[in-house]
Amino acid sequence: MRIDLPTLRKPNAKDGANIWKLVRACRPLDENSMYCNLLQCDHFADTCVLAEISGEVLGWVSAYVMPNEPDTLFVWQVAVSEAARGRGLGHLMLQNILNRPECKDVTRLQTTITADNEASWALFRKFARLQDGELENAPYFTQTLHFQERHKTEHMVTIQLENRVKMAA
């Protein structure tokens, strides 16, 4: 059986609705408003990536370089359709963003993950290992203090990208 490779590209505002649908189908991801996804596609396109085959949206990563920490890429969300899971698409999309000129100074990747999101933990642990990076995590936005018991604690995951640090030196 032949599996087509997805096209990875920067999103544009026309992709917003399809991204919103993908995220809604990828539980336990938090839904953003469609307007938020439109803004991500428009304002943050340089650090977001869309994966598609024959026009079908299969994957999405929204991210941005931290305004006060230009060496840090914060990954807001990773969504992979059920049909494309288990093929390393999440890793490919993250690497695609890091390889862009807009991320030339990035030596650290951060994201937040709830303790029970096994798929995200697996993706970022594997990503850290393949980058020869160190993965650290600590509670960041807590269930009680920040979410008023409406959402589980989000753990800040930090991956030092050792290979990129050595290349920059």
Coordinates of N, CA and C in Angstrom, one line a residue:
M1 N 0.8 -1.2 0.0 CA 0.0 0.0 0.0 C 0.9 1.2 0.0
R2 N 0.6 2.2 -0.9 CA 1.4 3.4 -1.0 C 0.8 4.5 -0.2
I3 N 1.6 5.1 0.6 CA 1.1 6.2 1.4 C 1.7 7.5 0.9
D4 N 0.8 8.4 0.4 CA 1.3 9.7 -0.1 C 1.9 10.6 1.1
L5 N 2.9 11.3 0.8 CA 3.5 12.2 1.7 C 2.7 13.5 1.7
P6 N 2.4 14.1 2.9 CA 1.7 15.3 2.9 C 2.5 16.5 2.5
T7 N 1.8 17.5 2.0 CA 2.4 18.8 1.7 C 2.4 19.6 3.0
L8 N 3.5 20.1 3.3 CA 3.6 21.0 4.5 C 3.8 22.4 4.0
R9 N 2.9 23.3 4.5 CA 3.0 24.7 4.0 C 2.5 25.6 5.1
K10 N 2.8 26.9 4.9 CA 2.3 28.0 5.8 C 0.8 28.1 5.5
P11 N 0.0 28.3 6.5 CA -1.4 28.5 6.3 C -1.7 29.9 5.8
N12 N -2.9 30.1 5.4 CA -3.4 31.4 5.1 C -4.9 31.5 5.6
A13 N -5.4 32.7 5.6 CA -6.7 32.9 6.3 C -7.8 32.0 5.7
K14 N -7.7 31.6 4.4 CA -8.7 30.7 3.9 C -8.7 29.3 4.5
D15 N -7.6 29.0 5.2 CA -7.5 27.7 5.9 C -8.2 27.6 7.3
G16 N -8.5 28.8 7.8 CA -9.0 28.9 9.2 C -10.2 28.0 9.5
A17 N -11.2 27.9 8.7 CA -12.3 27.1 9.0 C -12.0 25.6 9.0
N18 N -11.2 25.2 8.0 CA -10.8 23.7 8.0 C -9.9 23.4 9.2
I19 N -9.1 24.3 9.6 CA -8.3 24.0 10.8 C -9.1 23.9 12.1
W20 N -10.1 24.8 12.1 CA -11.1 24.8 13.3 C -11.8 23.4 13.3
K21 N -12.2 22.9 12.2 CA -12.9 21.6 12.1 C -11.9 20.5 12.6
L22 N -10.7 20.6 12.1 CA -9.7 19.5 12.5 C -9.5 19.5 14.0
V23 N -9.3 20.7 14.6 CA -9.0 20.8 16.0 C -10.3 20.3 16.8
R24 N -11.4 20.6 16.4 CA -12.7 20.1 17.0 C -12.7 18.6 17.0
A25 N -12.2 18.0 16.0 CA -12.2 16.5 15.8 C -11.1 15.8 16.6
C26 N -10.2 16.6 17.1 CA -9.0 16.0 17.8 C -9.1 16.2 19.3
R27 N -10.0 15.5 19.9 CA -10.1 15.5 21.4 C -8.9 14.9 22.0
P28 N -8.3 15.4 23.0 CA -8.9 16.3 24.0 C -8.4 17.8 23.8
L29 N -8.0 18.1 22.6 CA -7.5 19.5 22.4 C -8.6 20.5 22.7
D30 N -8.2 21.6 23.3 CA -9.1 22.7 23.5 C -9.5 23.4 22.2
E31 N -10.8 23.6 22.0 CA -11.2 24.3 20.8 C -10.9 25.8 21.0
N32 N -10.4 26.4 20.0 CA -10.3 27.9 19.9 C -11.5 28.3 19.1
S33 N -11.8 29.6 19.1 CA -12.8 30.1 18.2 C -12.3 30.0 16.8
M34 N -13.2 30.0 15.8 CA -12.8 30.0 14.4 C -12.0 31.3 14.2
Y35 N -12.4 32.4 14.8 CA -11.7 33.7 14.6 C -10.3 33.5 15.1
C36 N -10.0 32.9 16.2 CA -8.7 32.7 16.7 C -7.9 31.9 15.6
N37 N -8.4 30.8 15.1 CA -7.7 30.1 14.0 C -7.4 30.9 12.8
L38 N -8.4 31.8 12.5 CA -8.1 32.7 11.3 C -7.0 33.7 11.6
L39 N -6.9 34.2 12.9 CA -5.8 35.1 13.2 C -4.5 34.3 13.2
Q40 N -4.5 33.1 13.7 CA -3.3 32.3 13.7 C -2.8 32.1 12.2
C41 N -3.7 31.8 11.3 CA -3.3 31.6 9.9 C -2.8 32.9 9.3
D42 N -3.3 34.0 9.7 CA -3.0 35.3 9.1 C -1.8 35.9 9.8
H43 N -1.9 36.1 11.1 CA -0.8 36.8 11.8 C 0.4 36.0 12.2
F44 N 0.2 34.7 12.3 CA 1.3 33.8 12.8 C 1.7 32.8 11.8
A45 N 1.4 33.0 10.5 CA 1.6 32.0 9.5 C 3.1 31.5 9.4
D46 N 4.0 32.5 9.6 CA 5.4 32.1 9.5 C 5.9 31.1 10.5
T47 N 5.1 30.9 11.6 CA 5.5 29.9 12.6 C 4.4 28.9 12.9
C48 N 3.5 28.7 11.9 CA 2.5 27.7 11.9 C 2.6 26.8 10.7
V49 N 2.1 25.6 10.7 CA 2.2 24.7 9.5 C 0.9 23.9 9.4
L50 N 0.6 23.7 8.1 CA -0.6 23.0 7.7 C -0.1 21.8 6.9
A51 N -0.6 20.6 7.2 CA -0.3 19.4 6.5 C -1.5 18.9 5.7
E52 N -1.4 18.7 4.4 CA -2.5 18.2 3.6 C -2.1 17.3 2.5
I53 N -3.1 16.5 2.1 CA -2.9 15.6 1.0 C -4.2 15.8 0.1
S54 N -4.0 16.1 -1.1 CA -5.1 16.3 -2.1 C -6.1 17.3 -1.5
G55 N -5.6 18.4 -0.9 CA -6.5 19.4 -0.4 C -7.1 19.1 1.0
E56 N -7.0 17.9 1.5 CA -7.6 17.5 2.8 C -6.6 17.8 3.9
V57 N -7.1 18.6 4.9 CA -6.2 19.0 6.0 C -6.1 17.8 7.0
L58 N -4.8 17.4 7.2 CA -4.6 16.3 8.0 C -3.8 16.6 9.3
G59 N -3.2 17.8 9.3 CA -2.4 18.2 10.5 C -2.2 19.7 10.6
W60 N -2.0 20.1 11.8 CA -1.9 21.6 12.1 C -1.0 21.8 13.3
V61 N -0.1 22.7 13.2 CA 0.7 23.1 14.4 C 0.6 24.6 14.4
S62 N 0.1 25.2 15.5 CA 0.2 26.6 15.7 C 1.3 26.9 16.7
A63 N 2.1 27.9 16.4 CA 3.2 28.2 17.3 C 3.6 29.7 17.0
Y64 N 4.5 30.2 17.9 CA 5.0 31.5 17.7 C 6.3 31.7 18.5
V65 N 7.2 32.5 18.0 CA 8.4 32.9 18.7 C 8.0 33.8 19.8
M66 N 8.4 33.5 21.0 CA 8.0 34.3 22.2 C 8.6 35.8 22.0
P67 N 7.7 36.7 22.2 CA 8.1 38.1 21.9 C 9.3 38.6 22.8
N68 N 9.3 38.2 24.0 CA 10.4 38.6 24.9 C 11.5 37.6 25.1
E69 N 11.4 36.5 24.3 CA 12.4 35.4 24.3 C 12.6 34.9 22.9
P70 N 13.3 35.6 22.1 CA 13.4 35.2 20.7 C 14.1 33.9 20.4
D71 N 14.7 33.3 21.5 CA 15.3 31.9 21.3 C 14.3 30.8 21.6
T72 N 13.0 31.2 21.9 CA 12.0 30.2 22.3 C 10.8 30.2 21.3
L73 N 10.5 29.0 20.8 CA 9.3 28.7 20.0 C 8.3 28.1 20.9
F74 N 7.2 28.8 21.1 CA 6.1 28.2 21.9 C 5.1 27.6 21.0
V75 N 4.8 26.3 21.2 CA 3.9 25.5 20.4 C 2.5 25.6 21.1
W76 N 1.6 26.2 20.5 CA 0.3 26.4 21.0 C -0.5 25.1 20.9
Q77 N -0.5 24.5 19.7 CA -1.4 23.4 19.5 C -0.9 22.5 18.4
V78 N -1.0 21.2 18.6 CA -0.7 20.2 17.5 C -1.9 19.4 17.3
A79 N -2.4 19.3 16.1 CA -3.6 18.5 15.8 C -3.2 17.6 14.6
V80 N -3.5 16.3 14.7 CA -3.3 15.4 13.6 C -4.6 14.6 13.5
S81 N -5.1 14.5 12.3 CA -6.4 13.8 12.1 C -6.2 12.3 12.4
E82 N -7.3 11.7 12.8 CA -7.2 10.3 13.1 C -6.7 9.5 11.9
A83 N -7.0 9.9 10.7 CA -6.5 9.1 9.5 C -5.0 9.2 9.3
A84 N -4.4 10.2 9.9 CA -2.9 10.4 9.7 C -2.1 10.1 10.9
R85 N -2.6 9.6 12.0 CA -1.9 9.3 13.2 C -1.0 8.1 13.1
G86 N 0.1 8.2 13.9 CA 1.1 7.1 13.9 C 2.1 7.1 12.8
R87 N 2.2 8.2 12.0 CA 3.1 8.2 10.9 C 4.2 9.3 11.1
G88 N 4.3 9.9 12.3 CA 5.3 10.9 12.5 C 5.0 12.2 12.0
L89 N 3.7 12.5 11.7 CA 3.4 13.8 11.1 C 3.6 14.9 12.1
G90 N 3.3 14.7 13.4 CA 3.6 15.8 14.4 C 5.0 16.2 14.4
H91 N 5.9 15.2 14.4 CA 7.4 15.5 14.3 C 7.8 16.3 13.1
L92 N 7.3 15.8 11.9 CA 7.6 16.5 10.6 C 7.1 17.9 10.7
M93 N 5.9 18.2 11.2 CA 5.4 19.6 11.2 C 6.3 20.5 12.1
L94 N 6.6 19.9 13.3 CA 7.5 20.7 14.2 C 8.8 21.0 13.6
Q95 N 9.4 20.0 12.9 CA 10.7 20.2 12.3 C 10.6 21.2 11.2
N96 N 9.5 21.2 10.4 CA 9.3 22.1 9.3 C 9.3 23.6 9.8
I97 N 8.7 23.8 10.9 CA 8.7 25.2 11.5 C 10.1 25.6 11.9
L98 N 10.7 24.7 12.7 CA 12.1 25.0 13.2 C 13.1 25.3 12.0
N99 N 12.9 24.7 10.9 CA 13.8 24.8 9.7 C 13.6 26.2 9.0
R100 N 12.6 26.9 9.4 CA 12.3 28.2 8.7 C 13.2 29.3 9.1
P101 N 13.5 30.3 8.3 CA 14.3 31.4 8.6 C 13.8 32.1 9.9
E102 N 12.5 32.2 10.1 CA 11.9 32.9 11.2 C 12.3 32.3 12.5
C103 N 12.8 31.0 12.5 CA 13.2 30.3 13.7 C 14.7 30.1 13.8
K104 N 15.5 30.8 13.0 CA 16.9 30.6 13.0 C 17.6 30.8 14.4
D105 N 17.0 31.6 15.2 CA 17.6 31.9 16.6 C 17.0 31.0 17.7
V106 N 16.1 30.1 17.3 CA 15.4 29.3 18.3 C 16.3 28.2 18.8
T107 N 16.5 28.1 20.1 CA 17.3 27.0 20.7 C 16.5 26.3 21.8
R108 N 15.2 26.7 21.9 CA 14.4 26.1 22.9 C 12.9 26.0 22.4
L109 N 12.2 24.9 22.7 CA 10.8 24.8 22.3 C 10.1 24.6 23.6
Q110 N 8.9 25.3 23.7 CA 8.0 25.1 24.9 C 6.6 24.9 24.4
T111 N 5.9 24.2 25.3 CA 4.5 23.9 25.1 C 3.9 23.6 26.4
T112 N 2.5 23.6 26.5 CA 1.9 23.2 27.7 C 1.1 21.9 27.4
I113 N 1.0 21.0 28.4 CA 0.3 19.7 28.2 C -0.3 19.4 29.6
T114 N -1.6 18.9 29.5 CA -2.2 18.4 30.7 C -1.6 17.0 31.0
A115 N -1.6 16.6 32.2 CA -1.0 15.3 32.6 C -1.6 14.1 31.9
D116 N -2.9 14.2 31.5 CA -3.5 13.0 30.9 C -3.5 13.0 29.4
N117 N -2.8 13.9 28.8 CA -2.8 13.9 27.3 C -1.6 13.1 26.8
E118 N -1.8 11.8 26.8 CA -0.7 10.8 26.5 C -0.1 11.0 25.1
A119 N -1.0 11.4 24.1 CA -0.5 11.6 22.8 C 0.5 12.7 22.7
S120 N 0.2 13.8 23.4 CA 1.1 15.0 23.3 C 2.4 14.7 24.1
W121 N 2.3 14.0 25.2 CA 3.5 13.6 25.9 C 4.4 12.8 25.1
A122 N 3.8 11.8 24.4 CA 4.6 10.9 23.5 C 5.3 11.7 22.4
L123 N 4.5 12.6 21.8 CA 5.1 13.4 20.7 C 6.3 14.2 21.1
F124 N 6.1 14.9 22.2 CA 7.2 15.8 22.7 C 8.4 15.0 23.3
R125 N 8.1 13.9 23.9 CA 9.3 13.1 24.4 C 10.1 12.6 23.2
K126 N 9.4 12.1 22.2 CA 10.0 11.6 21.0 C 10.8 12.7 20.3
F127 N 10.1 13.9 20.2 CA 10.8 15.0 19.5 C 12.0 15.4 20.3
A128 N 12.0 15.4 21.6 CA 13.2 15.8 22.4 C 14.3 14.8 22.1
R129 N 14.0 13.5 22.1 CA 15.0 12.4 21.9 C 15.6 12.6 20.5
L130 N 14.8 12.8 19.5 CA 15.3 12.9 18.1 C 16.1 14.2 17.9
Q131 N 15.9 15.2 18.8 CA 16.7 16.4 18.7 C 17.9 16.4 19.6
D132 N 18.1 15.3 20.3 CA 19.2 15.2 21.3 C 18.9 16.3 22.3
G133 N 17.7 16.5 22.6 CA 17.3 17.6 23.6 C 16.9 17.1 24.9
E134 N 16.9 18.0 25.9 CA 16.5 17.7 27.2 C 15.1 18.2 27.4
L135 N 14.2 17.3 27.9 CA 12.8 17.7 28.2 C 12.6 17.8 29.7
E136 N 12.1 19.0 30.1 CA 11.8 19.3 31.5 C 10.3 19.7 31.5
N137 N 9.7 19.5 32.7 CA 8.3 20.0 32.8 C 8.0 20.3 34.2
A138 N 7.1 21.3 34.4 CA 6.6 21.7 35.7 C 5.2 22.3 35.6
P139 N 4.4 22.2 36.6 CA 3.1 22.8 36.6 C 3.2 24.3 36.2
Y140 N 2.3 24.8 35.4 CA 2.4 26.2 34.9 C 1.1 26.9 35.2
F141 N 0.1 26.6 34.5 CA -1.3 27.1 34.7 C -2.0 26.1 35.5
T142 N -2.3 26.3 36.8 CA -2.9 25.3 37.6 C -4.4 25.3 37.6
Q143 N -4.9 24.1 37.9 CA -6.4 23.9 37.9 C -7.1 24.8 38.9
T144 N -6.5 25.0 40.1 CA -7.1 25.8 41.1 C -6.8 27.3 40.9
L145 N -5.6 27.6 40.9 CA -5.3 29.1 40.8 C -5.7 29.8 39.5
H146 N -5.4 29.1 38.4 CA -5.6 29.8 37.1 C -6.9 29.4 36.4
F147 N -7.3 28.2 36.6 CA -8.5 27.7 35.8 C -9.7 27.7 36.7
Q148 N -9.6 28.0 38.0 CA -10.8 28.0 38.9 C -11.6 26.6 38.8
E149 N -10.8 25.5 38.7 CA -11.4 24.2 38.7 C -12.1 23.8 37.4
R150 N -12.0 24.7 36.4 CA -12.7 24.4 35.1 C -11.8 23.7 34.1
H151 N -10.6 23.5 34.4 CA -9.6 22.9 33.4 C -8.5 22.3 34.2
K152 N -7.9 21.2 33.7 CA -6.8 20.6 34.4 C -5.6 21.4 34.3
T153 N -4.7 21.2 35.2 CA -3.4 21.9 35.2 C -2.6 21.6 33.9
E154 N -2.1 22.7 33.4 CA -1.2 22.6 32.2 C 0.2 22.7 32.7
H155 N 1.0 21.7 32.2 CA 2.4 21.6 32.6 C 3.2 22.3 31.5
M156 N 4.2 23.2 31.9 CA 5.1 23.8 30.9 C 6.2 22.7 30.6
V157 N 6.2 22.4 29.3 CA 7.2 21.5 28.8 C 8.3 22.3 28.1
T158 N 9.5 22.1 28.5 CA 10.6 22.9 27.8 C 11.6 21.9 27.3
I159 N 11.9 22.0 26.0 CA 12.9 21.2 25.4 C 14.1 22.1 24.9
Q160 N 15.2 21.8 25.5 CA 16.4 22.5 25.0 C 16.9 21.8 23.8
L161 N 17.0 22.5 22.7 CA 17.4 21.9 21.4 C 18.9 21.9 21.3
E162 N 19.5 20.9 21.8 CA 21.0 20.8 21.9 C 21.7 21.0 20.6
N163 N 21.2 20.3 19.6 CA 21.9 20.4 18.3 C 21.9 21.9 17.7
R164 N 20.8 22.6 18.0 CA 20.7 24.0 17.5 C 21.5 24.9 18.3
V165 N 21.7 24.6 19.6 CA 22.6 25.4 20.5 C 24.0 25.3 20.0
K166 N 24.4 24.0 19.6 CA 25.8 23.8 19.1 C 26.0 24.5 17.8
M167 N 25.0 24.4 16.9 CA 25.1 25.1 15.6 C 25.2 26.6 15.7
A168 N 24.5 27.2 16.7 CA 24.6 28.6 16.9 C 25.9 29.1 17.5
A169 N 26.6 28.2 18.2 CA 27.8 28.6 18.9 C 29.0 28.8 18.0

